[in-house]
Short mmCIF file of C-alpha atoms in Angstrom, two decimals:
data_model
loop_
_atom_site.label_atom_id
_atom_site.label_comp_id
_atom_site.label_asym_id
_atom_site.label_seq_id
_atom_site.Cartn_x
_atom_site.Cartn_y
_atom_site.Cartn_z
CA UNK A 22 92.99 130.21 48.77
CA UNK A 23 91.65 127.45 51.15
CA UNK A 24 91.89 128.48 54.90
CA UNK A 25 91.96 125.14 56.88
CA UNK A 26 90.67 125.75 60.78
CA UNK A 27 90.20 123.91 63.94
CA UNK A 28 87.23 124.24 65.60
CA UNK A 29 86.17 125.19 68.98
CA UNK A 30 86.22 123.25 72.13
CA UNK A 31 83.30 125.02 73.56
CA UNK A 32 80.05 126.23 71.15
CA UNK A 33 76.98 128.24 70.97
CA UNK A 34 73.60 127.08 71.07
CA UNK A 35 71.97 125.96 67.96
CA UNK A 36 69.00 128.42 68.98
CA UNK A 37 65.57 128.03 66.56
CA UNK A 38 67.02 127.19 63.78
CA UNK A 39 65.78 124.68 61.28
CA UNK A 40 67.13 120.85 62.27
CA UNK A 41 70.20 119.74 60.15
CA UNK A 42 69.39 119.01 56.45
CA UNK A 43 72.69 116.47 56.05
CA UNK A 44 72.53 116.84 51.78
CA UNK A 45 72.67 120.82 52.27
CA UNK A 46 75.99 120.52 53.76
CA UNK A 47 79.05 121.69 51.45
CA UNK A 48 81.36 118.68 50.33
CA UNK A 49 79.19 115.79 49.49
CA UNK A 50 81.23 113.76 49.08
CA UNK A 51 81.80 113.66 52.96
CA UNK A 52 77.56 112.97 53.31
CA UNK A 53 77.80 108.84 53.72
CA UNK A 54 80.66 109.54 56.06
CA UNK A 55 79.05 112.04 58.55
CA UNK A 56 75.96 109.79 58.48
CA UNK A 57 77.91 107.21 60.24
CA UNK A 58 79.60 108.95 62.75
CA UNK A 59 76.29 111.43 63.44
CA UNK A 60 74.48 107.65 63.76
CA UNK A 61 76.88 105.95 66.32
CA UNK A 62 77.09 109.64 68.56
CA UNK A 63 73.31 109.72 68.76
CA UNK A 64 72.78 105.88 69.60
CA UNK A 65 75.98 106.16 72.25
CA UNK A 66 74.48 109.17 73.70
CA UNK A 67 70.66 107.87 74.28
CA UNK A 68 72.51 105.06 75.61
CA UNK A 69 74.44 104.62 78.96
CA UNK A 70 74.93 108.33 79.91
CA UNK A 71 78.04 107.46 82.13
CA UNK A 72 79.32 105.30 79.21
CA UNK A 73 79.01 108.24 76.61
CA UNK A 74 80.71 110.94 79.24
CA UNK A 75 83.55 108.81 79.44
CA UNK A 76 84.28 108.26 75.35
CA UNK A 77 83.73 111.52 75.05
CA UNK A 78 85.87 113.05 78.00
CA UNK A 79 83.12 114.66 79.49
CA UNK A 80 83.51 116.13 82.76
CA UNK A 81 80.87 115.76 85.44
CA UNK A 82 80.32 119.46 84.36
CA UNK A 83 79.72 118.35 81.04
CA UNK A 84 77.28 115.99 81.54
CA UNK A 85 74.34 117.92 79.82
CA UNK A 86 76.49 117.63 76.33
CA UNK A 87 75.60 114.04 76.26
CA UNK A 88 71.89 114.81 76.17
CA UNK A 89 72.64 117.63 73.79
CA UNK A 90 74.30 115.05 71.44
CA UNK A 91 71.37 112.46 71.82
CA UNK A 92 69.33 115.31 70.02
CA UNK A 93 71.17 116.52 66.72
CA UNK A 94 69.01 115.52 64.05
CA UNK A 95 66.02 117.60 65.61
CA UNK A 96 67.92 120.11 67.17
CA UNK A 97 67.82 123.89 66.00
CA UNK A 98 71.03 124.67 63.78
CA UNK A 99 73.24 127.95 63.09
CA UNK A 100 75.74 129.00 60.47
CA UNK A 101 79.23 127.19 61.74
CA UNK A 102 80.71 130.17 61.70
CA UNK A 103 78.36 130.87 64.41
CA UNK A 104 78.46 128.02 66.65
CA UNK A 105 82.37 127.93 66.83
CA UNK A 106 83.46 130.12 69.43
CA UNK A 107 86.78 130.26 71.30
CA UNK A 108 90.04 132.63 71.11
CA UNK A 109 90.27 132.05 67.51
CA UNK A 110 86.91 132.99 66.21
CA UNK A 111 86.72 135.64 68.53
CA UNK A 112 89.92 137.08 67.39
CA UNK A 113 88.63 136.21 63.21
CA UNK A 114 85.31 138.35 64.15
CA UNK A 115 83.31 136.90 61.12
CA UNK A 116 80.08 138.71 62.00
CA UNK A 117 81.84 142.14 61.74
CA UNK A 118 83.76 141.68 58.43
CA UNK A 119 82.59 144.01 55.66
CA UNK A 120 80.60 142.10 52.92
CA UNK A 121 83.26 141.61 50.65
CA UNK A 122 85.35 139.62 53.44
CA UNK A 123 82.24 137.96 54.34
CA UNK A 124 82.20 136.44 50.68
CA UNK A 125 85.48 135.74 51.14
CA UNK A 126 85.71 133.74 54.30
CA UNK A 127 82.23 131.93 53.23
CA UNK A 128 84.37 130.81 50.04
CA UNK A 129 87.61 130.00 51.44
CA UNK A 130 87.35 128.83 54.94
CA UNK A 131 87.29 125.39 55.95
CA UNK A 132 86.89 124.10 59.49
CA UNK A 133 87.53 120.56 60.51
CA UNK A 134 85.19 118.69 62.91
CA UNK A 135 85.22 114.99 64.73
CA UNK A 136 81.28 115.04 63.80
CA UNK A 137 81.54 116.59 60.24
CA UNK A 138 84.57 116.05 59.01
CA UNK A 139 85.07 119.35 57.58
CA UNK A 140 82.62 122.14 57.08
CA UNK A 141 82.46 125.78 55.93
CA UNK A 142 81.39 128.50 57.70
CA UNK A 143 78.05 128.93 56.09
CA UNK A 144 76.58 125.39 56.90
CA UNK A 145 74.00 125.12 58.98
CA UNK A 146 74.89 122.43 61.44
CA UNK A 147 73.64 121.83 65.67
CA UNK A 148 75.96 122.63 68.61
CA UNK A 149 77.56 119.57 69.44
CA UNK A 150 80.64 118.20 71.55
CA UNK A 151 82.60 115.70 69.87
CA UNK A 152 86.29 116.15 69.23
CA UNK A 153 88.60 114.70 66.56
CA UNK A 154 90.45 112.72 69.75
CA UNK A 155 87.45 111.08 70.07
CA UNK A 156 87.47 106.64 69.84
CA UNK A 157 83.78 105.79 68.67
CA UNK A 158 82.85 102.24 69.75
CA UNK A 159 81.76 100.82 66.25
CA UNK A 160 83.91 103.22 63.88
CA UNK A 161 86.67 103.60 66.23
CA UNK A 162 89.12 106.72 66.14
CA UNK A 163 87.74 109.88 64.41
CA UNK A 164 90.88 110.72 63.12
CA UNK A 165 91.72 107.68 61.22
CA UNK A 166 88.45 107.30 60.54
CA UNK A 167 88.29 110.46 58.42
CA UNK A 168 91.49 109.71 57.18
CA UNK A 169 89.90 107.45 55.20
CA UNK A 170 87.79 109.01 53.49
CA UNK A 171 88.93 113.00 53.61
CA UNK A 172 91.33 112.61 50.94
CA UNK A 173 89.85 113.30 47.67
CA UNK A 174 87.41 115.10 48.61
CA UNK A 175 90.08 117.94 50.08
CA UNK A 176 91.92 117.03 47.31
CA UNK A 177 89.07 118.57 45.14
CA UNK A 178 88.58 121.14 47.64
CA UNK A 179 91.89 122.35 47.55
CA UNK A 180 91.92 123.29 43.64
CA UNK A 181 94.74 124.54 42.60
CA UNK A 182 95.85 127.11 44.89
CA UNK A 183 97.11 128.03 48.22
CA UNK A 184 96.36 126.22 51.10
CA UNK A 185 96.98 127.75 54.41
CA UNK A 186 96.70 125.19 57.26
CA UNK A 187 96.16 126.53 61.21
CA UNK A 188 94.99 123.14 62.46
CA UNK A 189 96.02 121.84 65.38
CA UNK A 190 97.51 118.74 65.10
CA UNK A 191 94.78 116.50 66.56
CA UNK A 192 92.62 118.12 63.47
CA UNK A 193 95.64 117.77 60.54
CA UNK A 194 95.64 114.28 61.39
CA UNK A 195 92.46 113.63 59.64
CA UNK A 196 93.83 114.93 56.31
CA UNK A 197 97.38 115.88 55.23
CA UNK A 198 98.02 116.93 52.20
CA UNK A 199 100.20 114.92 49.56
CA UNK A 200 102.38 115.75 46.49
CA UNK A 201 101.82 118.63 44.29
CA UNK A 202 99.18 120.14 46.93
CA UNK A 203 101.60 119.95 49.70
CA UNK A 204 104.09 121.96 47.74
CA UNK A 205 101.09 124.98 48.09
CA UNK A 206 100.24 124.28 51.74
CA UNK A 207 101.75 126.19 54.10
CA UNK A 208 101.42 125.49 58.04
CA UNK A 209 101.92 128.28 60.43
CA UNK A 210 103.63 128.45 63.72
CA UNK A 211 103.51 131.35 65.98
CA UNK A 212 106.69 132.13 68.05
CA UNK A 213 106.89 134.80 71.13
CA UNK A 214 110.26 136.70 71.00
CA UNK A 215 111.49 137.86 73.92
CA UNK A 216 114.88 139.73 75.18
CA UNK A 217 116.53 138.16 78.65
CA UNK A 218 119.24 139.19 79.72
CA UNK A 219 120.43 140.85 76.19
CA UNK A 220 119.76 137.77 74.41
CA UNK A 221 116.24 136.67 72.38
CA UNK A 222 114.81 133.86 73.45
CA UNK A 223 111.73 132.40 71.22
CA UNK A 224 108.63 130.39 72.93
CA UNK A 225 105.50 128.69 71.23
CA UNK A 226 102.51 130.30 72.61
CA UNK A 227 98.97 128.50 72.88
CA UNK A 228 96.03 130.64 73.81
CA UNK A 229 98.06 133.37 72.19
CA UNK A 230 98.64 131.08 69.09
CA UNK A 231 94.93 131.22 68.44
CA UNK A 232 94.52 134.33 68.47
CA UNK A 233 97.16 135.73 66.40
CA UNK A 234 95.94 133.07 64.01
CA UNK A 235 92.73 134.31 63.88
CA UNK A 236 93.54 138.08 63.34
CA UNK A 237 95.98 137.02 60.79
CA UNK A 238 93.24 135.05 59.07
CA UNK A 239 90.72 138.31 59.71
CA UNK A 240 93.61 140.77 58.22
CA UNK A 241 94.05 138.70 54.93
CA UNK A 242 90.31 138.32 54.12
CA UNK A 243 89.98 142.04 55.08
CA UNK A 244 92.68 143.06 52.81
CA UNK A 245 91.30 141.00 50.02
CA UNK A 246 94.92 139.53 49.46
CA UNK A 247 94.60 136.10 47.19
CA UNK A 248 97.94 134.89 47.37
CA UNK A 249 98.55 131.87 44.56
CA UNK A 250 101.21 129.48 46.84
CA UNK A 251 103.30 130.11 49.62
CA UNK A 252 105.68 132.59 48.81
CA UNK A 253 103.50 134.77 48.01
CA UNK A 254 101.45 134.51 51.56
CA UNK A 255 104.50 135.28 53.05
CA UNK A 256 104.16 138.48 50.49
CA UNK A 257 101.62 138.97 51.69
CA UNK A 258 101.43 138.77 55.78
CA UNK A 259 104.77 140.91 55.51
CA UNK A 260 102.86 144.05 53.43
CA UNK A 261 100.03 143.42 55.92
CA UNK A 262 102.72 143.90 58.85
CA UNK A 263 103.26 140.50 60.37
CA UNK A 264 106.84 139.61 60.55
CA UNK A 265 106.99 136.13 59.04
CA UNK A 266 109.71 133.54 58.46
CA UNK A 267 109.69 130.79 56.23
CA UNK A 268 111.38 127.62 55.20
CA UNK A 269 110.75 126.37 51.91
CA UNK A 270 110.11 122.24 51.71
CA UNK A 271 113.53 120.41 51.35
CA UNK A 272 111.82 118.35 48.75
CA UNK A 273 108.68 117.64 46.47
CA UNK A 274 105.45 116.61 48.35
CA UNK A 275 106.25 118.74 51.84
CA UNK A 276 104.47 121.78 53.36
CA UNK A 277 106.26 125.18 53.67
CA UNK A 278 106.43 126.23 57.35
CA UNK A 279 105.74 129.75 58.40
CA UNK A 280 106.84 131.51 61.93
CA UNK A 281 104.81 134.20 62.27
CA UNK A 282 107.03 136.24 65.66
CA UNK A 283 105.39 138.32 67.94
CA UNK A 284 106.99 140.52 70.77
CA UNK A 285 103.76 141.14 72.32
CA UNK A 286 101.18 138.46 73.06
CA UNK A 287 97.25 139.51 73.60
#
């Protein structure tokens, strides 16, 4: 199973870690890539501060991000698992999984990144801010810009089994998924259920999204469930207590969609 993952908007310090060692990074195929990108942030970032707050959509608030960026290649780096914070990490708790889950998520998840592409959770990589919305000045939009090149390389990544995407959509536009490994992806919604007046009405929830994404992520790699395509995910989340709905791709080449429905959002 291949869990696909935004990342966060906000990070933790690299701390003392050793600087970023680009060829130790998992997919290589992504290295000439991130070179570029991790080239053109530094150089607009020692550059015109003003200039680099405003293609990033830095806030006067912000502004020390900029200097932060100028210094990745010497800066002290962390597991990614560890820099990402936010409502979904939080709620996915990788530092207190038991060792087997740990294995698990270090094998299966993947999170996407306007710097990196896509990285797992044991790289060792710098805090940074720079988002997938982001236009660079020489390479232009990050997310057609990885579209580019993301392909086989998640292609390869993917294998052949499940692939369980909880990207937002900013993030799934750098890579979506194509013929037979679309028919084992499965997105995932999640859908507040409420009664009014005797009658249920259904909302889309955001900060609650997250974090029901990131239990449900926490509760299959705690489980040790390895569900082989879709159906069997939705198997799955059911034995695990989640009530799930699913539609099944009209045709060849399309992702299942999941509703995962909650009555109570926290």
């Amino acid at each position: 199973m291949l869990v696909l993952l935004p990342p966060s908007e906000g990070k933790a310090g690299g701390g003392r870690g050793t600087p970023l060692k680009e060829e130790a990074l998992a997919m290589p195929g992504l290295r000439n890539a991130r070179t570029a990108v991790l080239d053109e942030l530094i150089e607009l970032c020692l550059g015109d501060e003003d200039k680099a707050r405003d293609v990033l959509g830095l806030s006067e608030g912000l502004r020390g991000e900029v200097a932060k960026n100028a210094e990745l290649r010497t800066a002290g780096t962390r597991p990614a698992g560890e820099i990402y914070t936010g409502v979904l990490y939080d709620a996915l708790g990788l530092a207190t999984l038991d060792p087997a889950a740990k294995r698990r998520a270090a094998a299966s998840l993947l999170v996407f990144s306007g710097l990196w592409g896509a990285v797992r959770t044991t790289d060792r990589i710098p805090s940074y801010r720079c988002s997938m919305g982001v236009k660079l000045p020489g390479l232009g939009a990050l997310g057609a810009y990885w579209r580019g090149v993301m392909d086989p390389v998640m292609t390869e990544a993917a294998g052949t089994g499940l692939v369980l995407d909880l990207r937002s959509s900013a993030y799934a536009a750098a890579w979506k998924p194509k013929g037979e490994v679309a028919g084992r992806t499965a997105t995932v919604r999640v859908l507040h259920s409420q009664i009014v007046d005797g009658v249920e009405k259904r909302s889309v929830v955001s900060h609650f999204n997250k974090a029901t994404k990131g239990r449900l992520v926490r509760d299959l790699l705690l489980s040790g469930a390895a569900p082989a395509d879709p159906a069997r995910l939705v198997e799955a989340l059911r034995d695990l207590g989640y009530v799930v709905e699913c539609t099944a791709p009209a045709k060849p080449g399309k992702a299942w969609a999941l509703d995962v429905v909650v009555e109570q959002i926290h």
